[in-house]
């Protein structure tokens, strides 16, 4: 017993029975947490099975469309008009100045993202497969900065592939990271390897035969696959809305690219639609980096809950 200094009354120390009750309460809470985690996992598996058939159909249709388009359409050479951008200003001796310097944000975001991913403790990444996918993504974004600068200094059919290839690598790794996160590590890594081989194949095919059909299909279908996967498969992390924000920004960037000359005239020849496209596309890795910083796992791992018992 202890004495209360104010009331001078004895205070009874916790008995063995009270300690046992506290232990039982902690075990009961841990068991409830474990049951909730199991229930959440079961609900997630039900959602996965429900979406699995639909998603397979979507990807099967996209694959059949790609094969049909390649087999039954004539060759599509890259038009020289593709390299005729609205803003051709030469400032400080740099050709196509704004189209060149607007690639600088890619370099900043790519290098910082690559360093933070390799550091390992800054981003919320829960598996080695995810780490490899994000490393490749930020490496691709860094490559976009150098490849796009090289291309815009003297736009032509030979240099455009150095602008196209890093972007295709970034698409591939981004889709793979989404598959690793929401479907499985093994299938995600298989997708990453297959898509990288496909990206290099598309670029080599265009370089040899002057046909952009494969690159065109790759750049159209893969962003669509990213959007479909993000919509159909539930995320294991919070802040998944950043994926949909990135998709919206990507669509805005493509609109700016198509409206290159119109936007250039609309803002009194300050900045062209193509330069605005660069800035918008650089926002995507920035938003995804913010997502990686602030997100957290929605469900505790079963092993972590069992450790509390």
Tab-separated table of C-alpha atoms in Angstrom:
chain	number	residue	atom	x	y	z
A	1	UNK	CA	0.000	0.000	0.000
A	2	UNK	CA	0.938	3.632	-0.642
A	3	UNK	CA	-0.377	6.786	1.097
A	4	UNK	CA	-2.059	9.648	-0.743
A	5	UNK	CA	-0.303	12.869	0.373
A	6	UNK	CA	-3.511	14.915	0.168
A	7	UNK	CA	-6.100	12.636	1.790
A	8	UNK	CA	-3.696	10.518	3.847
A	9	UNK	CA	-5.608	7.469	2.662
A	10	UNK	CA	-3.889	4.303	1.606
A	11	UNK	CA	-3.821	3.572	-2.129
A	12	UNK	CA	-4.055	-0.056	-3.062
A	13	UNK	CA	-1.511	-1.192	-5.624
A	14	UNK	CA	-2.791	-3.078	-8.699
A	15	UNK	CA	-3.411	-6.673	-7.851
A	16	UNK	CA	-2.470	-9.688	-9.910
A	17	UNK	CA	-6.089	-9.999	-11.017
A	18	UNK	CA	-6.097	-6.444	-12.401
A	19	UNK	CA	-2.859	-7.085	-14.307
A	20	UNK	CA	-4.335	-10.212	-15.805
A	21	UNK	CA	-7.436	-8.271	-16.820
A	22	UNK	CA	-5.267	-5.640	-18.526
A	23	UNK	CA	-3.380	-8.364	-20.359
A	24	UNK	CA	-6.636	-9.974	-21.441
A	25	UNK	CA	-7.947	-6.613	-22.682
A	26	UNK	CA	-4.822	-6.088	-24.752
A	27	UNK	CA	-5.120	-9.562	-26.216
A	28	UNK	CA	-8.806	-8.982	-26.946
A	29	UNK	CA	-8.035	-5.729	-28.777
A	30	UNK	CA	-5.268	-7.405	-30.746
A	31	UNK	CA	-7.593	-10.260	-31.691
A	32	UNK	CA	-10.246	-7.779	-32.833
A	33	UNK	CA	-7.611	-5.984	-34.918
A	34	UNK	CA	-6.536	-9.304	-36.405
A	35	UNK	CA	-10.156	-10.212	-37.205
A	36	UNK	CA	-10.717	-6.827	-38.817
A	37	UNK	CA	-7.578	-7.248	-40.919
A	38	UNK	CA	-8.704	-10.718	-42.028
A	39	UNK	CA	-12.157	-9.374	-42.910
A	40	UNK	CA	-10.630	-6.501	-44.866
A	41	UNK	CA	-8.380	-8.940	-46.707
A	42	UNK	CA	-11.363	-11.140	-47.539
A	43	UNK	CA	-13.306	-8.146	-48.884
A	44	UNK	CA	-10.303	-7.125	-50.949
A	45	UNK	CA	-10.036	-10.622	-52.411
A	46	UNK	CA	-13.736	-10.563	-53.326
A	47	UNK	CA	-13.266	-7.236	-55.109
A	48	UNK	CA	-10.224	-8.635	-56.883
A	49	UNK	CA	-12.193	-11.646	-58.163
A	50	UNK	CA	-15.071	-9.435	-59.264
A	51	UNK	CA	-12.840	-7.102	-61.251
A	52	UNK	CA	-10.525	-9.814	-62.565
A	53	UNK	CA	-12.784	-11.032	-65.367
A	54	UNK	CA	-13.673	-7.507	-66.508
A	55	UNK	CA	-10.053	-6.389	-66.543
A	56	UNK	CA	-8.919	-9.436	-68.492
A	57	UNK	CA	-11.569	-8.688	-71.101
A	58	UNK	CA	-10.429	-5.087	-71.391
A	59	UNK	CA	-6.793	-6.072	-71.870
A	60	UNK	CA	-7.745	-8.862	-74.298
A	61	UNK	CA	-9.740	-6.414	-76.435
A	62	UNK	CA	-6.840	-3.928	-76.378
A	63	UNK	CA	-4.381	-6.660	-77.396
A	64	UNK	CA	-6.600	-7.863	-80.261
A	65	UNK	CA	-7.090	-4.285	-81.420
A	66	UNK	CA	-3.318	-3.733	-81.440
A	67	UNK	CA	-2.654	-6.889	-83.454
A	68	UNK	CA	-5.443	-6.070	-85.923
A	69	UNK	CA	-4.247	-2.497	-86.307
A	70	UNK	CA	-0.680	-3.638	-87.008
A	71	UNK	CA	-1.639	-6.407	-89.452
A	72	UNK	CA	-4.329	-4.651	-91.476
A	73	UNK	CA	-3.192	-1.042	-91.540
A	74	UNK	CA	-0.582	0.337	-93.940
A	75	UNK	CA	2.769	1.595	-92.742
A	76	UNK	CA	2.672	5.048	-91.144
A	77	UNK	CA	5.858	7.062	-91.628
A	78	UNK	CA	6.571	9.902	-89.226
A	79	UNK	CA	5.544	13.109	-90.948
A	80	UNK	CA	8.019	15.966	-91.145
A	81	UNK	CA	5.211	18.227	-89.888
A	82	UNK	CA	5.568	16.502	-86.522
A	83	UNK	CA	8.838	18.420	-86.007
A	84	UNK	CA	7.409	21.818	-86.978
A	85	UNK	CA	6.562	23.379	-83.634
A	86	UNK	CA	4.942	26.755	-83.179
A	87	UNK	CA	7.673	28.356	-81.062
A	88	UNK	CA	10.933	28.486	-83.028
A	89	UNK	CA	12.549	31.367	-81.135
A	90	UNK	CA	16.302	31.326	-80.671
A	91	UNK	CA	17.203	33.005	-77.386
A	92	UNK	CA	20.788	33.313	-76.161
A	93	UNK	CA	21.956	31.108	-78.999
A	94	UNK	CA	19.778	28.118	-77.983
A	95	UNK	CA	17.536	26.840	-80.811
A	96	UNK	CA	13.873	26.345	-79.877
A	97	UNK	CA	14.728	27.839	-76.506
A	98	UNK	CA	11.514	27.346	-74.525
A	99	UNK	CA	10.969	23.840	-75.884
A	100	UNK	CA	14.464	23.038	-74.611
A	101	UNK	CA	14.505	24.691	-71.180
A	102	UNK	CA	11.024	23.438	-70.226
A	103	UNK	CA	12.609	19.985	-69.929
A	104	UNK	CA	14.569	21.110	-66.861
A	105	UNK	CA	11.739	20.141	-64.427
A	106	UNK	CA	12.020	16.544	-65.678
A	107	UNK	CA	15.677	16.525	-64.625
A	108	UNK	CA	14.972	17.960	-61.166
A	109	UNK	CA	12.054	15.642	-60.347
A	110	UNK	CA	13.743	12.610	-61.905
A	111	UNK	CA	17.046	12.966	-60.057
A	112	UNK	CA	15.424	13.801	-56.697
A	113	UNK	CA	12.954	10.935	-57.036
A	114	UNK	CA	15.728	8.524	-57.968
A	115	UNK	CA	17.863	9.564	-54.984
A	116	UNK	CA	14.956	9.361	-52.522
A	117	UNK	CA	13.905	5.952	-53.816
A	118	UNK	CA	17.419	4.586	-53.496
A	119	UNK	CA	17.691	6.090	-49.997
A	120	UNK	CA	14.864	3.777	-48.966
A	121	UNK	CA	13.367	5.589	-45.977
A	122	UNK	CA	11.651	8.613	-47.490
A	123	UNK	CA	8.985	7.063	-49.730
A	124	UNK	CA	6.353	4.603	-48.504
A	125	UNK	CA	7.276	1.523	-50.538
A	126	UNK	CA	6.546	-1.885	-49.055
A	127	UNK	CA	8.311	-4.331	-51.379
A	128	UNK	CA	11.529	-4.716	-53.341
A	129	UNK	CA	9.571	-5.127	-56.581
A	130	UNK	CA	7.927	-1.733	-56.063
A	131	UNK	CA	11.329	-0.222	-55.381
A	132	UNK	CA	12.737	-1.501	-58.675
A	133	UNK	CA	9.699	-0.209	-60.586
A	134	UNK	CA	9.952	3.275	-59.078
A	135	UNK	CA	13.716	3.401	-59.614
A	136	UNK	CA	13.159	2.639	-63.282
A	137	UNK	CA	10.383	5.233	-63.467
A	138	UNK	CA	12.550	8.041	-62.119
A	139	UNK	CA	15.451	6.911	-64.301
A	140	UNK	CA	13.112	7.148	-67.292
A	141	UNK	CA	11.994	10.642	-66.265
A	142	UNK	CA	15.644	11.708	-65.983
A	143	UNK	CA	16.269	10.230	-69.430
A	144	UNK	CA	13.337	12.229	-70.801
A	145	UNK	CA	15.090	15.446	-69.777
A	146	UNK	CA	18.276	14.615	-71.713
A	147	UNK	CA	16.550	12.950	-74.664
A	148	UNK	CA	14.021	15.725	-75.149
A	149	UNK	CA	16.694	18.437	-74.965
A	150	UNK	CA	18.786	16.577	-77.543
A	151	UNK	CA	15.766	16.244	-79.826
A	152	UNK	CA	14.482	19.822	-79.552
A	153	UNK	CA	17.869	21.340	-80.312
A	154	UNK	CA	17.494	19.952	-83.837
A	155	UNK	CA	14.160	18.158	-84.338
A	156	UNK	CA	14.247	15.388	-86.940
A	157	UNK	CA	13.329	11.716	-87.392
A	158	UNK	CA	16.708	10.512	-86.170
A	159	UNK	CA	16.698	12.401	-82.887
A	160	UNK	CA	13.031	11.914	-81.994
A	161	UNK	CA	13.667	8.326	-80.894
A	162	UNK	CA	15.873	9.602	-78.053
A	163	UNK	CA	12.857	11.599	-76.896
A	164	UNK	CA	10.446	8.687	-77.351
A	165	UNK	CA	12.388	5.829	-75.719
A	166	UNK	CA	12.799	7.312	-72.193
A	167	UNK	CA	9.108	8.221	-72.092
A	168	UNK	CA	8.168	4.670	-73.060
A	169	UNK	CA	10.437	3.349	-70.307
A	170	UNK	CA	8.676	5.659	-67.833
A	171	UNK	CA	5.252	4.404	-69.022
A	172	UNK	CA	6.385	0.794	-68.650
A	173	UNK	CA	7.748	1.177	-65.142
A	174	UNK	CA	4.765	3.229	-63.963
A	175	UNK	CA	2.305	0.595	-65.146
A	176	UNK	CA	4.472	-2.122	-63.593
A	177	UNK	CA	4.557	-0.348	-60.222
A	178	UNK	CA	0.765	-0.170	-60.312
A	179	UNK	CA	0.524	-3.894	-61.096
A	180	UNK	CA	2.997	-4.768	-58.322
A	181	UNK	CA	1.027	-2.685	-55.821
A	182	UNK	CA	-2.471	-3.844	-56.689
A	183	UNK	CA	-2.162	-7.291	-58.268
A	184	UNK	CA	1.090	-9.021	-57.369
A	185	UNK	CA	4.856	-8.715	-57.334
A	186	UNK	CA	5.590	-11.581	-59.713
A	187	UNK	CA	3.177	-10.477	-62.428
A	188	UNK	CA	4.330	-6.875	-61.975
A	189	UNK	CA	7.981	-7.758	-62.522
A	190	UNK	CA	7.044	-9.906	-65.533
A	191	UNK	CA	5.108	-6.955	-66.967
A	192	UNK	CA	8.063	-4.655	-66.427
A	193	UNK	CA	10.501	-6.961	-68.231
A	194	UNK	CA	8.067	-7.610	-71.095
A	195	UNK	CA	7.199	-3.933	-71.528
A	196	UNK	CA	10.841	-2.866	-71.539
A	197	UNK	CA	11.586	-5.394	-74.278
A	198	UNK	CA	8.513	-4.164	-76.169
A	199	UNK	CA	9.596	-0.522	-75.817
A	200	UNK	CA	13.049	-1.188	-77.252
A	201	UNK	CA	11.513	-3.327	-80.003
A	202	UNK	CA	9.126	-0.530	-81.003
A	203	UNK	CA	11.925	2.010	-81.193
A	204	UNK	CA	14.239	-0.281	-83.164
A	205	UNK	CA	11.406	-1.151	-85.554
A	206	UNK	CA	10.717	2.525	-86.229
A	207	UNK	CA	14.416	3.236	-86.688
A	208	UNK	CA	14.842	0.435	-89.251
A	209	UNK	CA	11.563	0.590	-91.172
A	210	UNK	CA	10.451	4.191	-90.590
A	211	UNK	CA	7.061	2.947	-89.367
A	212	UNK	CA	5.554	4.503	-86.232
A	213	UNK	CA	2.660	2.055	-85.776
A	214	UNK	CA	4.245	0.093	-82.923
A	215	UNK	CA	5.360	3.206	-81.051
A	216	UNK	CA	1.947	4.765	-81.633
A	217	UNK	CA	0.120	1.749	-80.193
A	218	UNK	CA	2.499	1.591	-77.234
A	219	UNK	CA	1.997	5.238	-76.347
A	220	UNK	CA	-1.780	5.039	-76.735
A	221	UNK	CA	-2.540	1.727	-75.041
A	222	UNK	CA	-0.202	1.867	-72.045
A	223	UNK	CA	-1.570	5.126	-70.570
A	224	UNK	CA	-5.058	3.681	-71.084
A	225	UNK	CA	-3.988	0.497	-69.272
A	226	UNK	CA	-2.680	2.589	-66.368
A	227	UNK	CA	-6.018	4.400	-66.084
A	228	UNK	CA	-8.036	1.164	-66.282
A	229	UNK	CA	-5.878	-0.602	-63.687
A	230	UNK	CA	-6.029	2.364	-61.290
A	231	UNK	CA	-9.821	2.449	-61.616
A	232	UNK	CA	-10.596	-1.273	-61.387
A	233	UNK	CA	-8.147	-2.545	-58.784
A	234	UNK	CA	-8.342	-1.213	-55.202
A	235	UNK	CA	-5.169	0.220	-53.745
A	236	UNK	CA	-3.418	-1.066	-50.639
A	237	UNK	CA	-2.375	2.514	-49.827
A	238	UNK	CA	-4.038	5.785	-48.955
A	239	UNK	CA	-3.840	8.872	-51.205
A	240	UNK	CA	-4.634	6.823	-54.314
A	241	UNK	CA	-6.443	9.845	-55.755
A	242	UNK	CA	-3.083	11.143	-56.944
A	243	UNK	CA	-3.201	8.508	-59.687
A	244	UNK	CA	-6.392	10.012	-61.110
A	245	UNK	CA	-5.025	13.547	-60.782
A	246	UNK	CA	-2.003	12.433	-62.807
A	247	UNK	CA	-4.270	10.927	-65.464
A	248	UNK	CA	-6.172	14.210	-65.731
A	249	UNK	CA	-2.935	16.174	-66.095
A	250	UNK	CA	-1.767	13.748	-68.782
A	251	UNK	CA	-4.951	14.356	-70.788
A	252	UNK	CA	-4.485	18.109	-70.371
A	253	UNK	CA	-0.888	17.811	-71.624
A	254	UNK	CA	-2.017	15.934	-74.745
A	255	UNK	CA	-4.613	18.646	-75.408
A	256	UNK	CA	-1.884	21.290	-75.145
A	257	UNK	CA	0.289	19.348	-77.587
A	258	UNK	CA	-2.507	19.156	-80.153
A	259	UNK	CA	-3.312	22.864	-79.661
A	260	UNK	CA	0.314	23.981	-79.924
A	261	UNK	CA	-0.190	26.887	-82.348
A	262	UNK	CA	-3.628	27.923	-81.071
A	263	UNK	CA	-2.407	28.252	-77.499
A	264	UNK	CA	0.688	30.101	-78.705
A	265	UNK	CA	-1.500	32.702	-80.418
A	266	UNK	CA	-3.983	32.821	-77.528
A	267	UNK	CA	-1.337	33.949	-74.994
A	268	UNK	CA	0.186	36.539	-77.352
A	269	UNK	CA	3.158	34.343	-78.306
A	270	UNK	CA	4.528	34.025	-74.786
A	271	UNK	CA	4.663	30.238	-74.551
A	272	UNK	CA	3.536	27.530	-76.957
A	273	UNK	CA	1.266	24.583	-76.297
A	274	UNK	CA	4.209	22.193	-76.704
A	275	UNK	CA	6.196	23.936	-73.971
A	276	UNK	CA	3.116	23.862	-71.737
A	277	UNK	CA	2.865	20.138	-72.453
A	278	UNK	CA	6.384	19.663	-71.060
A	279	UNK	CA	5.496	21.537	-67.869
A	280	UNK	CA	2.277	19.568	-67.403
A	281	UNK	CA	3.967	16.220	-67.942
A	282	UNK	CA	6.644	17.169	-65.385
A	283	UNK	CA	3.851	17.646	-62.839
A	284	UNK	CA	2.989	13.937	-63.046
A	285	UNK	CA	6.190	12.578	-61.418
A	286	UNK	CA	6.005	15.449	-58.929
A	287	UNK	CA	2.463	14.477	-57.861
A	288	UNK	CA	3.381	10.815	-57.681
A	289	UNK	CA	6.365	11.717	-55.494
A	290	UNK	CA	4.057	13.609	-53.125
A	291	UNK	CA	1.823	10.530	-53.061
A	292	UNK	CA	4.766	8.294	-52.150
A	293	UNK	CA	5.726	10.634	-49.309
A	294	UNK	CA	2.327	10.950	-47.637
A	295	UNK	CA	0.630	7.644	-48.371
A	296	UNK	CA	0.326	4.822	-45.851
A	297	UNK	CA	-0.878	1.250	-45.955
A	298	UNK	CA	-4.618	0.910	-45.465
A	299	UNK	CA	-4.379	-2.450	-43.695
A	300	UNK	CA	-1.849	-3.723	-41.215
A	301	UNK	CA	0.102	-6.773	-42.181
A	302	UNK	CA	-1.080	-9.911	-40.371
A	303	UNK	CA	2.421	-10.498	-39.040
A	304	UNK	CA	2.472	-7.060	-37.420
A	305	UNK	CA	-0.845	-7.742	-35.700
A	306	UNK	CA	0.251	-11.169	-34.482
A	307	UNK	CA	3.327	-9.600	-32.884
A	308	UNK	CA	1.021	-7.644	-30.612
A	309	UNK	CA	-0.472	-10.836	-29.126
